[in-house]
Amino acid sequence: MYRVNITEQMIDIPPQMVITQDKLNASVDAVVYYRIKDVKASIYNVDDHRSQLMSLARTTLRAVIGNMTLTDANENRASINEKVELVLDKETDSYGVEVLRCEIQKIEPPSDVQASMNNVVKAEQEKIAAKDYATATETKADGEKRAEIKKAEGIKQGLILSAEGKGEAIKIVANAEADRIKIVNEAADKYFIGNAQALKKLETVEIALKENVKFILDSDKITTIVTDAAGVSPIPMEKKPKE
């Protein structure tokens, strides 16, 4: 009489060396989960279904991983698990066994290869870090450059506005002076028509009075100059007869 366990069971596949497609040795460890679905077949069709399943799992792992590079094998463990499970389930069907799943535990290269791979990874990380630092430095420099440009543009705009303000002030003063001259000319044209010489004399007297200039003139001509400058005609005085 045979007693058969029909619950889910696990087989631990011992680590084995596998040669990858890129000619590297890798230590591969896995576990396989299965259950007996046909008790009679598991007894009469195979001598020891556990040992047969373990041997088949080892050869299947070597075949699947041997067609992959070490890097691909480590990056595609889920795909390896699926392929091994399908092959084992098909091959052990006659054993009355159903393979439920396969799980890769590790795929490790020799220590010297692992050290080289670690150095490559480290170098790549340092390269990325250096690139990130260079990018950050460039970004900072670009930001400082834009800030300096903004500052220079602000100073330039300030100088332009200051110059425009000064120009506007000069223009206002010039316009005021032009208006004053225009008013004087219009007054001269209106009130001193035909008396340009008298106007000139009046301006001369005005300047002289402002600057406190002294003139030496004949006493007989002082009245004439002042009255002519003021536009006033002297009233002739009658001479009294001598007694």
Short mmCIF file of C-alpha atoms in Angstrom, two decimals:
data_model
loop_
_atom_site.label_atom_id
_atom_site.label_comp_id
_atom_site.label_asym_id
_atom_site.label_seq_id
_atom_site.Cartn_x
_atom_site.Cartn_y
_atom_site.Cartn_z
CA MET A 1 0.00 0.00 0.00
CA TYR A 2 1.32 3.43 -0.99
CA ARG A 3 0.73 6.74 0.73
CA VAL A 4 0.96 9.76 -1.60
CA ASN A 5 0.99 13.43 -0.56
CA ILE A 6 -1.29 15.31 -2.95
CA THR A 7 -0.80 18.76 -1.36
CA GLU A 8 1.45 21.46 -2.81
CA GLN A 9 5.12 20.60 -2.34
CA MET A 10 8.43 22.37 -2.89
CA ILE A 11 11.74 21.16 -4.27
CA ASP A 12 14.85 23.25 -3.55
CA ILE A 13 17.18 23.09 -6.56
CA PRO A 14 20.78 23.23 -5.24
CA PRO A 15 23.04 25.98 -6.65
CA GLN A 16 24.75 24.99 -9.91
CA MET A 17 27.20 26.73 -12.25
CA VAL A 18 25.68 27.78 -15.56
CA ILE A 19 27.61 29.17 -18.53
CA THR A 20 25.81 32.18 -19.99
CA GLN A 21 25.73 33.24 -23.62
CA ASP A 22 28.53 35.76 -23.01
CA LYS A 23 30.76 32.95 -21.66
CA LEU A 24 30.45 33.87 -17.99
CA ASN A 25 29.94 31.40 -15.16
CA ALA A 26 26.96 32.07 -12.92
CA SER A 27 25.74 30.29 -9.82
CA VAL A 28 22.00 29.66 -10.19
CA ASP A 29 19.67 28.66 -7.37
CA ALA A 30 15.90 28.06 -7.69
CA VAL A 31 12.88 26.41 -6.11
CA VAL A 32 10.04 24.53 -7.84
CA TYR A 33 6.49 24.15 -6.51
CA TYR A 34 4.34 21.21 -7.65
CA ARG A 35 1.55 18.83 -6.64
CA ILE A 36 0.48 15.29 -7.54
CA LYS A 37 -2.51 15.33 -9.85
CA ASP A 38 -2.48 11.60 -10.80
CA VAL A 39 -1.50 9.30 -7.95
CA LYS A 40 -1.35 6.14 -10.09
CA ALA A 41 0.90 7.75 -12.72
CA SER A 42 3.22 9.15 -10.02
CA ILE A 43 3.69 5.62 -8.68
CA TYR A 44 3.78 3.43 -11.79
CA ASN A 45 5.16 5.77 -14.48
CA VAL A 46 8.27 7.02 -12.63
CA ASP A 47 10.55 5.53 -10.00
CA ASP A 48 11.01 8.73 -7.96
CA HIS A 49 9.14 11.74 -9.23
CA ARG A 50 10.96 14.19 -6.88
CA SER A 51 14.45 13.26 -8.03
CA GLN A 52 13.30 13.19 -11.65
CA LEU A 53 11.73 16.64 -11.28
CA MET A 54 14.88 18.04 -9.67
CA SER A 55 17.15 16.69 -12.43
CA LEU A 56 14.81 18.02 -15.10
CA ALA A 57 14.68 21.43 -13.41
CA ARG A 58 18.51 21.68 -13.32
CA THR A 59 18.92 20.86 -17.02
CA THR A 60 16.08 23.20 -17.98
CA LEU A 61 17.64 26.09 -16.03
CA ARG A 62 20.99 25.53 -17.76
CA ALA A 63 19.30 25.47 -21.17
CA VAL A 64 17.23 28.63 -20.64
CA ILE A 65 19.92 30.75 -18.95
CA GLY A 66 22.62 29.45 -21.31
CA ASN A 67 20.84 31.26 -24.17
CA MET A 68 20.98 34.60 -22.33
CA THR A 69 23.72 36.99 -21.28
CA LEU A 70 24.36 37.38 -17.57
CA THR A 71 22.87 40.87 -17.60
CA ASP A 72 19.76 39.72 -19.46
CA ALA A 73 19.31 36.79 -17.09
CA ASN A 74 19.39 39.06 -14.04
CA GLU A 75 17.02 41.56 -15.65
CA ASN A 76 14.51 38.94 -16.87
CA ARG A 77 14.05 36.54 -13.98
CA ALA A 78 10.27 36.52 -14.38
CA SER A 79 10.66 35.40 -17.98
CA ILE A 80 13.05 32.61 -16.93
CA ASN A 81 10.61 31.44 -14.25
CA GLU A 82 7.80 31.26 -16.78
CA LYS A 83 9.84 29.35 -19.37
CA VAL A 84 11.14 26.80 -16.85
CA GLU A 85 7.65 26.27 -15.43
CA LEU A 86 6.15 25.59 -18.89
CA VAL A 87 8.91 23.11 -19.82
CA LEU A 88 8.73 21.24 -16.51
CA ASP A 89 4.93 21.06 -16.52
CA LYS A 90 4.95 19.60 -20.01
CA GLU A 91 7.77 17.11 -19.39
CA THR A 92 6.39 15.85 -16.06
CA ASP A 93 2.81 15.40 -17.24
CA SER A 94 3.42 11.66 -17.66
CA TYR A 95 4.65 11.55 -14.03
CA GLY A 96 1.21 12.54 -12.82
CA VAL A 97 2.77 15.82 -11.61
CA GLU A 98 1.56 19.40 -12.12
CA VAL A 99 4.26 22.08 -11.84
CA LEU A 100 2.72 25.15 -10.26
CA ARG A 101 5.58 27.66 -10.45
CA CYS A 102 9.33 28.10 -10.52
CA GLU A 103 11.20 30.86 -8.69
CA ILE A 104 14.83 31.87 -9.31
CA GLN A 105 16.52 32.60 -5.98
CA LYS A 106 19.79 34.00 -7.28
CA ILE A 107 21.96 34.33 -10.37
CA GLU A 108 25.44 35.25 -9.21
CA PRO A 109 28.67 35.48 -11.23
CA PRO A 110 32.05 34.57 -9.69
CA SER A 111 33.45 37.06 -7.18
CA ASP A 112 36.00 38.56 -9.63
CA VAL A 113 33.32 39.07 -12.28
CA GLN A 114 30.97 40.52 -9.68
CA ALA A 115 33.69 42.96 -8.59
CA SER A 116 34.19 44.07 -12.20
CA MET A 117 30.46 44.51 -12.66
CA ASN A 118 30.30 46.52 -9.46
CA ASN A 119 33.08 48.77 -10.75
CA VAL A 120 31.21 49.27 -14.00
CA VAL A 121 28.03 50.15 -12.13
CA LYS A 122 29.98 52.50 -9.85
CA ALA A 123 31.64 54.19 -12.81
CA GLU A 124 28.28 54.61 -14.53
CA GLN A 125 26.80 56.10 -11.38
CA GLU A 126 29.75 58.49 -11.04
CA LYS A 127 29.34 59.44 -14.69
CA ILE A 128 25.66 60.19 -14.16
CA ALA A 129 26.46 62.15 -10.99
CA ALA A 130 29.12 64.18 -12.82
CA LYS A 131 26.70 64.86 -15.65
CA ASP A 132 24.02 65.96 -13.19
CA TYR A 133 26.54 68.22 -11.43
CA ALA A 134 27.63 69.73 -14.75
CA THR A 135 24.00 70.31 -15.69
CA ALA A 136 23.31 71.94 -12.32
CA THR A 137 26.41 74.13 -12.65
CA GLU A 138 25.42 75.15 -16.16
CA THR A 139 21.89 75.92 -15.00
CA LYS A 140 23.24 78.04 -12.14
CA ALA A 141 25.63 79.91 -14.45
CA ASP A 142 22.84 80.47 -16.95
CA GLY A 143 20.61 81.83 -14.19
CA GLU A 144 23.36 84.19 -12.97
CA LYS A 145 23.97 85.31 -16.54
CA ARG A 146 20.29 86.09 -17.05
CA ALA A 147 20.26 87.97 -13.74
CA GLU A 148 23.25 90.09 -14.81
CA ILE A 149 21.59 90.81 -18.15
CA LYS A 150 18.41 91.86 -16.36
CA LYS A 151 20.44 94.08 -14.05
CA ALA A 152 22.32 95.66 -16.97
CA GLU A 153 19.07 96.20 -18.83
CA GLY A 154 17.63 97.87 -15.73
CA ILE A 155 20.63 100.21 -15.43
CA LYS A 156 20.46 100.95 -19.15
CA GLN A 157 16.75 101.70 -18.95
CA GLY A 158 17.36 103.94 -15.94
CA LEU A 159 20.02 105.91 -17.79
CA ILE A 160 17.76 106.22 -20.82
CA LEU A 161 14.88 107.48 -18.69
CA SER A 162 17.22 109.92 -16.88
CA ALA A 163 18.56 111.22 -20.19
CA GLU A 164 15.05 111.52 -21.56
CA GLY A 165 14.02 113.42 -18.43
CA LYS A 166 16.93 115.82 -18.74
CA GLY A 167 16.23 116.25 -22.44
CA GLU A 168 12.59 116.96 -21.70
CA ALA A 169 13.60 119.52 -19.06
CA ILE A 170 15.97 121.23 -21.49
CA LYS A 171 13.25 121.20 -24.10
CA ILE A 172 10.77 122.80 -21.69
CA VAL A 173 13.28 125.54 -20.76
CA ALA A 174 14.10 126.13 -24.43
CA ASN A 175 10.41 126.31 -25.31
CA ALA A 176 9.83 128.76 -22.47
CA GLU A 177 12.70 130.94 -23.67
CA ALA A 178 11.40 130.72 -27.22
CA ASP A 179 7.95 131.75 -26.02
CA ARG A 180 9.46 134.68 -24.12
CA ILE A 181 11.39 135.83 -27.16
CA LYS A 182 8.30 135.41 -29.30
CA ILE A 183 6.26 137.56 -26.91
CA VAL A 184 8.96 140.23 -26.87
CA ASN A 185 9.17 140.21 -30.65
CA GLU A 186 5.41 140.38 -31.00
CA ALA A 187 5.31 143.29 -28.55
CA ALA A 188 8.10 145.01 -30.44
CA ASP A 189 6.30 144.54 -33.74
CA LYS A 190 3.07 145.84 -32.25
CA TYR A 191 4.22 148.75 -30.11
CA PHE A 192 7.51 149.78 -31.62
CA ILE A 193 6.77 149.78 -35.35
CA GLY A 194 9.12 152.28 -36.94
CA ASN A 195 10.90 152.80 -33.58
CA ALA A 196 13.47 150.01 -33.64
CA GLN A 197 16.19 152.43 -32.69
CA ALA A 198 14.24 153.54 -29.65
CA LEU A 199 13.69 149.90 -28.60
CA LYS A 200 17.40 149.23 -28.87
CA LYS A 201 18.12 152.22 -26.71
CA LEU A 202 15.61 151.04 -24.12
CA GLU A 203 17.21 147.58 -23.99
CA THR A 204 20.63 149.18 -23.61
CA VAL A 205 19.44 151.31 -20.74
CA GLU A 206 17.79 148.27 -19.09
CA ILE A 207 21.01 146.29 -19.27
CA ALA A 208 23.03 149.20 -18.00
CA LEU A 209 20.75 149.67 -15.02
CA LYS A 210 20.94 145.97 -14.14
CA GLU A 211 24.72 145.87 -14.38
CA ASN A 212 25.22 149.29 -12.76
CA VAL A 213 27.18 150.55 -15.75
CA LYS A 214 28.22 154.17 -15.74
CA PHE A 215 28.20 156.34 -18.87
CA ILE A 216 29.83 159.77 -19.28
CA LEU A 217 27.59 161.95 -21.41
CA ASP A 218 27.03 165.58 -22.09
CA SER A 219 24.48 167.02 -19.77
CA ASP A 220 22.53 168.33 -22.71
CA LYS A 221 22.04 164.82 -24.12
CA ILE A 222 21.02 162.91 -20.96
CA THR A 223 17.43 163.99 -21.09
CA THR A 224 17.20 163.25 -24.77
CA ILE A 225 18.54 159.69 -24.39
CA VAL A 226 16.33 158.83 -21.44
CA THR A 227 13.21 160.30 -22.95
CA ASP A 228 13.93 158.72 -26.30
CA ALA A 229 14.51 155.34 -24.61
CA ALA A 230 11.27 155.67 -22.74
CA GLY A 231 9.42 156.75 -25.85
CA VAL A 232 8.61 160.17 -24.35
CA SER A 233 9.10 163.44 -26.18
CA PRO A 234 10.38 166.30 -24.04
CA ILE A 235 8.18 169.38 -23.71
CA PRO A 236 10.00 172.44 -24.92
CA MET A 237 10.26 175.14 -22.25
CA GLU A 238 9.79 178.80 -23.15
CA LYS A 239 12.70 180.97 -22.36
CA LYS A 240 11.95 183.96 -20.18
CA PRO A 241 13.08 187.25 -21.59
CA LYS A 242 15.94 188.77 -19.80
CA GLU A 243 15.07 191.76 -17.75
#
